[in-house]
Amino acid sequence: MSNIETLVKNLVEKHGKTRNSLMPVLQGVVKEERYLSEDAMIIVAKELDLSAAEVYGTASFYTFLDTVPRGKNIVRICKTISCHMKGKDEIIEALENAMKIKVGETTHDNKFTLLTANCLGWCHKGPVMLVNDVVFPELTPEKALEVIQDYVKNSK
Amino acid sequence: MENKTLKKIDLIFADYTSSKYKVLEKVLEKTPDEIINEIIDSGLKGRGGAGFPTGLKWKFTKNEDNPVKYVICNADEGEPGTFKDREILERVFRKVLSGMATCGYAIGAKEGYIYLRGEYLYLVPELEKEIEYFDEFAKKLNLDFRIFLRMGSGAYICGEESALFESMEGKRGEPRNKPPYPTVSGYNQCPTVINNVETFATVQIICKIGSEEFKKLGTSDSRGSKLFSVSGDTPTPGIYELELGMPLTDFVDNYGDGDTKAVQVGGASGFCVPRKHLKDTIIGFEGIPTGGSMMIFNSSRSMYNVLHDYLEFFNEESCGQCTPCRVGCQQLLKGIESVKKGERKPQYLDELKKLASTMKIAAKCGLGQSVANPFNSIVDNFREEIIY
């Protein structure tokens, strides 16, 4: 049995073999794999007794359920109005330069994917970014680079 | 009209009583009808933005003849400029659980769910700990009500109640046709009460201080106080609990930076109020209601950029299910871009306003229906900034 197969089976066991479990199961796969591969979605469909199309339909609707490969760490910078006013463009520019990629791309070593996100709910402390599930408010370009350096150093 | 001024209140984040769930314990001595009547009497309206009377929602659900009912806490806080629910969950989560349990007991539900937006995943460990504690406590009280946590995955539209149910059922977050309303057919097609995080916390407060005391705050249309998320051009961004019914000018005097040009009340889907209308705008259901988002813009800001940001947001977050919203959002964005570039005459803005008004009538859910709010209020008040 492949790793993903085991992972999906465990998730289905934990959440129950019903359609209502589809989101938690997909979220569980993304947590481990960072994205949903075609294989993963087919396995989920089989385990939950759904058509693969239905699984893909649900997965492709949600921003956080990626269906294309992502890096080990996903960096999401809030681009909505309050963070825009507080300088999210400078943060994005700094990270793009440091990582040598553009928003939407993944670094060659597969360590980081750089994305933007809509309102992250920290409008009073913008600009803000999420690295995986961790939030970093009140950023400056320097602070943002430090955070990324920290992930590189500690090979998180 | 009642003349209210800005008044700071401290109820929502006020400390717990020393004994945990003391308020809930007391509430359970009452009958479900007594509780529902108390909430109806308090005049509490939903704190998520739409403002449906909470007590009535509970009553309709209770009156449904179905053995399975649900209580759902909408924690999919995604409206730009809103961050108060996160703070409630972080600081006084117990009040939310208490409010949910009160609702469960009142309507006869055995299961409650919290639908938390994926962006707040880091809150989960603490929330789960408290839910575990709640479970034990409920057992002690012989209260047959359990609470579960479910996550969203980054879709603004899932804050719309029927889209939220779809998402919980493992589907695309596409809003359903209404009616039937959630009180009749919600999660799993069963009668469901769905309330905002702050609404449940406020229920706990009403249970504690009584509806009479609660009603002393606010106006006849907008009872009580509520949380405001203040951001933008302000020296004091943050979360403030204020009495409802104040004039917007009071708010700006307190939180503006002295150079306020406009305030966006109610987030991207709310209304833009220019300086000249601050005085005659009441914050409450008799004026402009808000889920709490207050974004302040000073004279250095281009309102074209503000509107452009909002429209980009709606373009990305429209679920795409109905044509008025999907195509309407695209055309509004393209439209203001082309007017700005001079490819279209300024009069084209009037055509776009008609399109926005059509979306208000024809779109299937609140997202598409409310795009006209920011669009028309910004274009009407800052037309020259959109054109030049």
Coordinates of C-alpha atoms in Angstrom, one line a residue:
Chain A
M1 CA 0.0 0.0 0.0
S2 CA 1.4 3.4 -0.9
N3 CA 1.9 6.2 1.7
I4 CA -1.0 8.2 0.4
E5 CA -3.3 5.1 0.5
T6 CA -2.4 4.5 4.2
L7 CA -2.9 8.2 5.0
V8 CA -6.3 8.3 3.3
K9 CA -7.4 5.1 5.0
N10 CA -6.4 6.4 8.4
L11 CA -8.2 9.7 7.8
V12 CA -11.4 8.0 6.6
E13 CA -11.3 5.8 9.7
K14 CA -10.9 8.8 11.9
H15 CA -13.6 11.0 10.3
G16 CA -16.1 8.3 9.1
K17 CA -16.9 6.9 5.7
T18 CA -19.5 9.5 4.7
R19 CA -19.6 12.4 2.2
N20 CA -19.7 14.8 5.2
S21 CA -16.1 13.6 5.9
L22 CA -14.8 14.7 2.5
M23 CA -13.5 18.1 3.6
P24 CA -11.7 16.9 6.7
V25 CA -10.1 14.0 4.7
L26 CA -8.9 16.3 1.9
Q27 CA -7.6 18.8 4.5
G28 CA -5.8 15.9 6.2
V29 CA -4.1 14.9 2.9
V30 CA -3.1 18.5 2.2
K31 CA -1.6 18.9 5.6
E32 CA 0.8 16.0 4.9
E33 CA 1.3 16.4 1.2
R34 CA 0.8 20.1 0.7
Y35 CA -1.5 19.4 -2.3
L36 CA -3.9 16.9 -3.7
S37 CA -2.4 14.8 -6.5
E38 CA -4.7 13.0 -9.0
D39 CA -3.8 9.7 -7.3
A40 CA -4.7 11.0 -3.9
M41 CA -8.1 12.3 -5.1
I42 CA -8.8 8.9 -6.8
I43 CA -8.0 7.1 -3.6
V44 CA -10.2 9.4 -1.6
A45 CA -13.0 8.9 -4.0
K46 CA -12.7 5.1 -3.8
E47 CA -12.5 5.1 0.0
L48 CA -15.6 7.4 0.4
D49 CA -17.5 5.7 -2.4
L50 CA -17.8 8.9 -4.5
S51 CA -16.9 9.5 -8.1
A52 CA -13.5 11.0 -8.7
A53 CA -15.2 13.9 -10.5
E54 CA -17.1 14.8 -7.3
V55 CA -13.9 14.8 -5.3
Y56 CA -12.2 17.0 -7.8
G57 CA -15.2 19.2 -8.0
T58 CA -15.0 19.9 -4.3
A59 CA -11.2 20.1 -4.1
S60 CA -10.9 22.5 -6.9
F61 CA -13.4 24.9 -5.3
Y62 CA -11.2 25.7 -2.3
T63 CA -8.2 27.9 -2.3
F64 CA -6.4 25.9 0.4
L65 CA -7.0 22.6 -1.2
D66 CA -4.4 22.8 -3.9
T67 CA -4.5 20.4 -6.8
V68 CA -1.1 21.4 -8.2
P69 CA 2.2 20.5 -6.5
R70 CA 3.4 23.0 -3.8
G71 CA 6.6 23.5 -1.9
K72 CA 7.3 22.2 1.6
N73 CA 6.2 25.5 3.0
I74 CA 3.4 27.7 1.7
V75 CA 3.8 31.4 2.2
R76 CA 0.6 33.4 1.8
I77 CA 0.7 37.2 1.9
C78 CA -2.5 39.0 2.6
K79 CA -3.3 41.3 -0.3
T80 CA -6.6 42.8 0.8
I81 CA -7.2 46.5 1.3
S82 CA -5.9 47.1 4.8
C83 CA -2.7 45.1 4.2
H84 CA -2.4 46.8 0.8
M85 CA -2.5 50.2 2.5
K86 CA 0.1 49.1 5.0
G87 CA 2.6 48.0 2.4
K88 CA 2.0 44.3 1.3
D89 CA 3.6 45.2 -2.1
E90 CA 7.0 45.8 -0.4
I91 CA 6.7 42.5 1.4
I92 CA 5.9 40.6 -1.8
E93 CA 8.8 42.3 -3.6
A94 CA 11.3 41.5 -0.8
L95 CA 10.2 37.8 -0.8
E96 CA 10.2 37.5 -4.6
N97 CA 13.7 38.9 -4.7
A98 CA 15.0 36.7 -1.9
M99 CA 13.3 33.5 -3.2
K100 CA 14.0 34.4 -6.9
I101 CA 10.4 33.5 -7.8
K102 CA 7.2 35.3 -8.6
V103 CA 3.9 35.0 -6.7
G104 CA 2.3 31.7 -7.6
E105 CA 5.6 29.9 -8.1
T106 CA 7.7 27.4 -6.1
T107 CA 11.4 27.6 -5.4
H108 CA 13.7 25.2 -7.3
D109 CA 14.6 23.4 -4.1
N110 CA 10.9 22.9 -3.5
K111 CA 11.1 24.5 -0.1
F112 CA 8.7 27.5 -0.6
T113 CA 5.7 28.3 -2.6
L114 CA 4.8 32.0 -2.6
L115 CA 1.1 32.9 -2.8
T116 CA -1.2 35.8 -2.0
A117 CA -4.4 35.4 0.0
N118 CA -7.5 37.4 0.5
C119 CA -8.2 38.9 4.0
L120 CA -6.5 36.9 6.7
G121 CA -8.3 38.6 9.5
W122 CA -5.4 40.7 10.9
C123 CA -6.3 44.1 9.3
H124 CA -5.3 46.0 12.5
K125 CA -1.8 44.5 12.4
G126 CA -1.0 44.4 8.7
P127 CA 0.8 43.6 6.6
V128 CA 0.5 39.9 7.5
M129 CA 1.4 36.6 6.1
L130 CA 0.8 32.9 6.9
V131 CA 3.5 30.4 6.6
N132 CA 1.6 27.1 6.5
D133 CA -0.6 27.6 9.6
V134 CA 1.5 30.1 11.4
V135 CA 0.6 33.8 11.3
F136 CA 3.1 36.6 11.2
P137 CA 1.5 40.0 11.7
E138 CA 3.0 43.6 11.6
L139 CA 5.6 42.7 9.0
T140 CA 8.3 44.8 7.5
P141 CA 10.3 43.5 4.5
E142 CA 13.2 42.8 6.9
K143 CA 11.0 40.9 9.3
A144 CA 9.5 38.8 6.5
L145 CA 13.0 37.9 5.3
E146 CA 14.0 36.9 8.8
V147 CA 11.0 34.6 9.1
I148 CA 11.9 32.9 5.8
Q149 CA 15.6 32.7 6.8
D150 CA 14.5 31.0 10.0
Y151 CA 12.6 28.3 8.0
V152 CA 15.7 27.8 5.8
K153 CA 18.1 27.5 8.8
N154 CA 16.0 25.2 10.9
S155 CA 15.2 23.3 7.7
K156 CA 11.5 23.3 8.7
Chain B
M1 CA -34.6 59.5 16.5
E2 CA -32.8 58.6 19.7
N3 CA -29.6 60.7 20.0
K4 CA -26.8 58.4 21.0
T5 CA -23.2 59.3 21.4
L6 CA -20.2 57.0 21.2
K7 CA -19.9 54.9 24.4
K8 CA -17.4 52.2 25.1
I9 CA -18.7 49.1 26.7
D10 CA -17.0 46.1 28.3
L11 CA -19.3 43.1 28.2
I12 CA -17.9 40.7 25.6
F13 CA -14.4 40.5 26.8
A14 CA -15.3 41.0 30.4
D15 CA -13.8 38.3 32.7
Y16 CA -15.5 35.1 33.4
T17 CA -17.0 34.5 36.7
S18 CA -14.8 32.3 38.9
S19 CA -16.8 29.2 38.4
K20 CA -16.8 27.9 34.9
Y21 CA -20.0 27.7 33.0
K22 CA -21.9 29.2 35.9
V23 CA -24.2 31.2 33.6
L24 CA -25.0 28.1 31.5
E25 CA -25.8 26.1 34.6
K26 CA -28.3 28.8 35.7
V27 CA -29.9 29.0 32.2
L28 CA -30.6 25.3 32.2
E29 CA -33.0 25.7 35.1
K30 CA -35.3 27.6 32.8
T31 CA -37.6 26.1 30.2
P32 CA -36.6 26.3 26.5
D33 CA -39.5 28.7 25.8
E34 CA -38.5 30.9 28.7
I35 CA -35.0 31.2 27.2
I36 CA -36.2 31.9 23.6
N37 CA -38.6 34.5 24.9
E38 CA -35.8 36.2 26.8
I39 CA -33.7 36.3 23.7
I40 CA -36.6 37.6 21.6
D41 CA -37.3 40.2 24.3
S42 CA -33.7 41.4 24.3
G43 CA -34.1 42.4 20.6
L44 CA -30.7 40.8 19.8
K45 CA -30.1 40.8 16.0
G46 CA -27.4 38.6 14.4
R47 CA -23.9 40.1 14.8
G48 CA -22.6 38.6 11.5
G49 CA -23.9 41.5 9.4
A50 CA -27.3 40.4 8.1
G51 CA -29.0 41.2 11.4
F52 CA -31.9 38.6 11.6
P53 CA -33.5 38.6 15.0
T54 CA -31.8 35.8 16.9
G55 CA -34.7 34.8 19.1
L56 CA -37.0 34.3 16.2
K57 CA -34.5 32.2 14.4
W58 CA -34.4 29.9 17.4
K59 CA -38.1 29.9 17.8
F60 CA -38.7 28.9 14.1
T61 CA -36.2 26.0 14.5
K62 CA -37.6 24.8 17.7
N63 CA -41.1 24.7 16.2
E64 CA -39.9 22.4 13.4
D65 CA -41.1 18.8 13.9
N66 CA -37.8 17.0 13.3
P67 CA -36.0 14.7 15.7
V68 CA -32.6 15.9 14.4
K69 CA -31.6 19.6 14.6
Y70 CA -28.3 21.4 14.6
V71 CA -26.6 24.4 16.1
I72 CA -23.9 25.9 14.0
C73 CA -21.5 28.6 14.9
N74 CA -20.4 30.6 11.9
A75 CA -16.7 31.3 12.5
D76 CA -15.9 31.7 8.8
E77 CA -14.9 35.3 9.4
G78 CA -13.8 36.5 6.0
E79 CA -15.2 39.9 5.4
P80 CA -12.3 42.2 4.7
G81 CA -11.7 44.5 7.7
T82 CA -13.2 42.1 10.2
F83 CA -11.2 40.3 12.9
K84 CA -13.3 40.4 16.0
D85 CA -14.5 36.8 15.9
R86 CA -10.9 35.6 16.0
E87 CA -10.3 37.6 19.1
I88 CA -13.5 36.3 20.8
L89 CA -12.4 32.7 20.0
E90 CA -9.0 33.5 21.5
R91 CA -10.0 35.3 24.6
V92 CA -13.6 34.3 25.6
F93 CA -14.3 31.1 23.7
R94 CA -16.2 29.7 26.7
K95 CA -18.9 32.3 26.2
V96 CA -19.4 31.1 22.7
L97 CA -19.7 27.5 23.8
S98 CA -22.1 28.5 26.5
G99 CA -24.2 30.4 24.0
M100 CA -24.2 27.4 21.6
A101 CA -25.2 25.0 24.4
T102 CA -28.0 27.4 25.5
C103 CA -29.3 27.3 21.9
G104 CA -29.0 23.6 21.7
Y105 CA -31.0 23.1 24.9
A106 CA -33.6 25.7 23.7
I107 CA -34.3 24.3 20.3
G108 CA -33.7 20.6 21.1
A109 CA -30.5 20.0 19.3
K110 CA -28.0 17.4 20.3
E111 CA -25.1 18.4 18.1
G112 CA -23.3 21.7 17.5
Y113 CA -20.6 22.6 15.0
I114 CA -18.2 25.4 14.8
Y115 CA -17.2 26.1 11.2
L116 CA -13.8 27.8 11.5
R117 CA -12.1 29.4 8.5
G118 CA -9.0 27.7 7.4
E119 CA -6.9 30.8 7.9
Y120 CA -7.4 30.4 11.7
L121 CA -6.1 26.9 11.8
Y122 CA -3.5 27.9 14.5
L123 CA -6.4 28.4 17.0
V124 CA -7.4 24.8 16.8
P125 CA -5.4 23.2 19.7
E126 CA -6.7 25.7 22.2
L127 CA -10.2 25.5 21.0
E128 CA -10.1 21.7 21.1
K129 CA -8.9 21.8 24.7
E130 CA -11.8 24.0 25.7
I131 CA -14.3 21.9 23.8
E132 CA -13.1 18.8 25.7
Y133 CA -13.6 20.6 28.9
F134 CA -17.0 21.6 27.8
D135 CA -17.9 18.0 27.0
E136 CA -17.1 16.9 30.5
F137 CA -19.0 19.7 32.0
A138 CA -22.1 19.0 29.8
K139 CA -22.0 15.4 31.0
K140 CA -22.0 16.5 34.6
L141 CA -25.0 18.7 33.9
N142 CA -26.8 15.9 32.1
L143 CA -26.9 18.1 29.0
D144 CA -27.1 16.0 25.9
F145 CA -25.2 18.4 23.6
R146 CA -21.9 17.9 22.0
I147 CA -19.8 20.4 20.0
F148 CA -17.5 19.6 17.1
L149 CA -15.0 21.7 15.2
R150 CA -15.0 21.8 11.4
M151 CA -12.6 23.7 9.2
G152 CA -13.1 25.7 6.1
S153 CA -10.4 25.9 3.4
G154 CA -10.1 29.4 2.2
A155 CA -13.4 30.3 0.6
Y156 CA -15.1 33.6 1.6
I157 CA -18.4 32.5 0.2
C158 CA -18.6 29.7 2.8
G159 CA -19.5 32.4 5.3
E160 CA -22.9 32.5 3.5
E161 CA -25.0 30.1 5.6
S162 CA -26.2 27.7 2.9
A163 CA -22.7 27.6 1.3
L164 CA -21.4 26.7 4.7
F165 CA -23.8 23.8 4.9
E166 CA -22.7 22.6 1.5
S167 CA -19.1 22.8 2.5
M168 CA -19.8 20.8 5.7
E169 CA -21.5 18.2 3.6
G170 CA -18.3 17.8 1.5
K171 CA -19.5 19.8 -1.5
R172 CA -18.4 22.9 -3.3
G173 CA -19.4 26.0 -1.3
E174 CA -22.1 27.1 -3.6
P175 CA -25.1 28.8 -1.9
R176 CA -28.5 27.1 -2.2
N177 CA -31.8 28.7 -3.3
K178 CA -33.9 30.1 -0.5
P179 CA -36.4 29.3 0.7
P180 CA -36.2 26.8 2.4
Y181 CA -34.4 28.7 5.1
P182 CA -31.9 27.0 7.4
T183 CA -34.5 27.0 10.2
V184 CA -36.4 24.5 8.1
S185 CA -33.7 22.8 6.0
G186 CA -30.1 23.5 6.9
Y187 CA -27.2 21.2 7.6
N188 CA -28.0 17.7 6.3
Q189 CA -31.4 19.1 5.3
C190 CA -32.4 19.3 9.0
P191 CA -33.6 22.4 10.9
T192 CA -30.6 24.4 11.8
V193 CA -29.8 27.5 13.8
I194 CA -26.7 29.2 12.4
N195 CA -25.4 32.2 14.2
N196 CA -22.2 34.3 14.2
V197 CA -19.5 33.8 16.9
E198 CA -20.3 37.2 18.4
T199 CA -24.0 36.4 18.5
F200 CA -23.5 33.3 20.6
A201 CA -21.2 35.2 23.0
T202 CA -23.8 37.9 23.3
V203 CA -26.4 35.3 24.1
Q204 CA -24.3 34.3 27.1
I205 CA -24.2 37.9 28.2
I206 CA -28.0 38.3 27.9
C207 CA -28.4 35.2 29.9
K208 CA -26.1 36.6 32.5
I209 CA -27.4 40.2 32.8
G210 CA -31.0 39.7 31.6
S211 CA -32.8 41.1 28.6
E212 CA -33.9 44.2 30.5
E213 CA -30.3 45.3 31.3
F214 CA -29.2 44.5 27.7
K215 CA -32.0 46.6 26.2
K216 CA -30.8 49.6 28.1
L217 CA -28.0 49.8 25.6
G218 CA -28.5 50.8 22.0
T219 CA -31.6 52.0 20.2
S220 CA -35.1 50.4 19.6
D221 CA -33.8 49.1 16.2
S222 CA -30.4 48.1 17.4
R223 CA -30.3 46.8 20.9
G224 CA -27.1 46.3 22.8
S225 CA -23.5 46.9 22.0
K226 CA -21.2 45.2 19.5
L227 CA -17.6 44.7 18.6
F228 CA -16.1 46.9 15.9
S229 CA -12.9 46.0 14.0
V230 CA -11.1 49.2 13.3
S231 CA -8.4 49.4 10.6
G232 CA -7.0 51.6 7.9
D233 CA -5.8 55.1 8.5
T234 CA -6.2 55.3 12.3
P235 CA -3.7 55.8 15.0
T236 CA -5.5 53.2 17.1
P237 CA -6.4 50.1 15.1
G238 CA -8.0 47.3 17.0
I239 CA -11.2 45.9 18.4
Y240 CA -13.6 48.1 20.4
E241 CA -17.0 47.3 21.9
L242 CA -19.3 50.2 21.3
E243 CA -23.0 50.9 22.0
L244 CA -25.0 50.7 18.8
G245 CA -26.8 53.7 17.4
M246 CA -23.9 56.2 17.4
P247 CA -23.4 58.8 14.6
L248 CA -20.5 57.9 12.4
T249 CA -19.0 61.3 13.0
D250 CA -18.5 60.4 16.7
F251 CA -16.7 57.3 15.6
V252 CA -14.4 59.2 13.3
D253 CA -13.6 61.8 15.9
N254 CA -12.4 59.0 18.2
Y255 CA -10.7 56.7 15.8
G256 CA -9.8 58.8 12.7
D257 CA -6.4 60.4 12.2
G258 CA -7.9 63.9 11.8
D259 CA -7.8 63.7 8.0
T260 CA -10.5 61.1 7.4
K261 CA -11.9 61.2 3.8
A262 CA -14.3 58.3 4.0
V263 CA -15.2 55.2 6.1
Q264 CA -16.1 51.9 4.6
V265 CA -18.7 50.5 7.0
G266 CA -19.4 46.7 6.8
G267 CA -16.3 45.6 4.9
A268 CA -16.0 45.1 1.1
S269 CA -19.7 44.3 0.9
G270 CA -20.6 47.3 2.9
F271 CA -21.1 51.0 2.2
C272 CA -18.6 53.8 1.7
V273 CA -19.6 56.9 3.6
P274 CA -17.8 60.2 2.6
R275 CA -16.9 62.9 5.1
K276 CA -19.9 65.0 4.2
H277 CA -22.3 62.3 5.3
L278 CA -20.6 61.2 8.5
K279 CA -22.9 63.4 10.6
D280 CA -26.1 62.0 9.4
T281 CA -25.1 58.3 9.3
I282 CA -26.1 56.1 12.2
I283 CA -24.2 52.9 12.9
G284 CA -27.0 50.4 13.5
F285 CA -29.9 48.7 11.8
E286 CA -31.7 52.1 11.4
G287 CA -28.7 53.4 9.5
I288 CA -25.9 51.4 8.1
P289 CA -25.6 48.0 9.8
T290 CA -22.2 46.3 10.0
G291 CA -20.7 43.0 11.0
G292 CA -18.1 45.1 12.7
S293 CA -15.7 46.1 9.9
M294 CA -14.8 49.8 10.0
M295 CA -12.1 50.8 7.5
I296 CA -10.9 54.4 7.6
F297 CA -9.4 56.1 4.6
N298 CA -7.6 59.5 4.8
S299 CA -7.1 62.0 2.0
S300 CA -3.9 60.3 0.8
R301 CA -5.9 57.3 -0.4
S302 CA -7.2 56.9 -4.0
M303 CA -10.8 55.6 -3.8
Y304 CA -10.2 54.1 -7.3
N305 CA -7.6 51.8 -5.7
V306 CA -10.0 51.0 -2.9
L307 CA -12.8 50.1 -5.2
H308 CA -10.4 48.2 -7.5
D309 CA -9.2 46.1 -4.5
Y310 CA -12.8 45.3 -3.5
L311 CA -13.8 44.3 -7.0
E312 CA -10.7 42.1 -7.4
F313 CA -11.7 40.5 -4.1
F314 CA -15.2 39.7 -5.3
N315 CA -13.9 38.4 -8.6
E316 CA -11.8 35.9 -6.8
E317 CA -14.4 35.0 -4.2
S318 CA -17.5 34.8 -6.3
C319 CA -18.4 31.1 -6.4
G320 CA -19.2 31.4 -10.1
Q321 CA -22.5 29.5 -9.8
C322 CA -24.8 32.3 -11.0
T323 CA -24.2 34.5 -14.0
P324 CA -25.1 37.9 -12.6
C325 CA -22.4 37.6 -10.0
R326 CA -19.8 35.7 -12.0
V327 CA -19.9 37.9 -15.1
G328 CA -21.1 41.0 -13.2
C329 CA -18.0 41.1 -11.0
Q330 CA -15.7 40.7 -14.0
Q331 CA -17.4 43.4 -16.0
L332 CA -17.5 45.9 -13.1
L333 CA -13.7 45.5 -12.6
K334 CA -13.0 45.7 -16.4
G335 CA -15.3 48.6 -16.6
I336 CA -13.6 50.9 -14.1
E337 CA -10.2 49.9 -15.5
S338 CA -11.3 51.0 -19.0
V339 CA -12.8 54.3 -17.7
K340 CA -9.6 55.0 -15.9
K341 CA -7.5 54.4 -19.0
G342 CA -9.8 56.6 -21.0
E343 CA -10.9 53.7 -23.3
R344 CA -14.5 54.4 -22.2
K345 CA -16.3 57.6 -21.6
P346 CA -17.1 58.6 -18.0
Q347 CA -20.8 58.1 -18.7
Y348 CA -20.0 54.4 -18.9
L349 CA -19.9 54.4 -15.1
D350 CA -23.7 54.9 -15.1
E351 CA -24.1 51.8 -17.2
L352 CA -21.9 50.0 -14.7
K353 CA -24.1 51.3 -11.8
K354 CA -27.1 49.8 -13.6
L355 CA -25.3 46.5 -13.9
A356 CA -24.5 46.6 -10.1
S357 CA -28.1 47.3 -9.4
T358 CA -29.2 44.4 -11.6
M359 CA -26.8 42.1 -9.6
K360 CA -28.6 43.3 -6.5
I361 CA -31.8 41.8 -7.8
A362 CA -30.6 38.9 -9.9
A363 CA -27.7 37.4 -8.0
K364 CA -28.5 34.2 -6.0
C365 CA -26.9 35.1 -2.7
G366 CA -25.7 37.9 -0.5
L367 CA -22.3 38.1 -2.2
G368 CA -23.5 39.1 -5.6
Q369 CA -26.3 41.1 -4.2
S370 CA -24.1 43.3 -2.1
V371 CA -21.4 44.2 -4.7
A372 CA -23.6 47.2 -5.6
N373 CA -23.1 48.6 -2.0
P374 CA -19.5 49.5 -2.3
F375 CA -19.7 50.0 -6.1
N376 CA -22.5 52.6 -6.1
S377 CA -21.5 54.3 -2.9
I378 CA -17.9 54.8 -4.1
V379 CA -18.8 55.8 -7.6
D380 CA -21.5 58.2 -6.5
N381 CA -19.3 59.9 -3.9
F382 CA -15.9 59.8 -5.6
R383 CA -16.7 59.8 -9.3
E384 CA -13.9 62.1 -10.2
E385 CA -11.4 59.8 -8.6
I386 CA -12.6 56.9 -10.6
I387 CA -12.4 58.8 -13.9
Y388 CA -9.1 60.8 -13.5

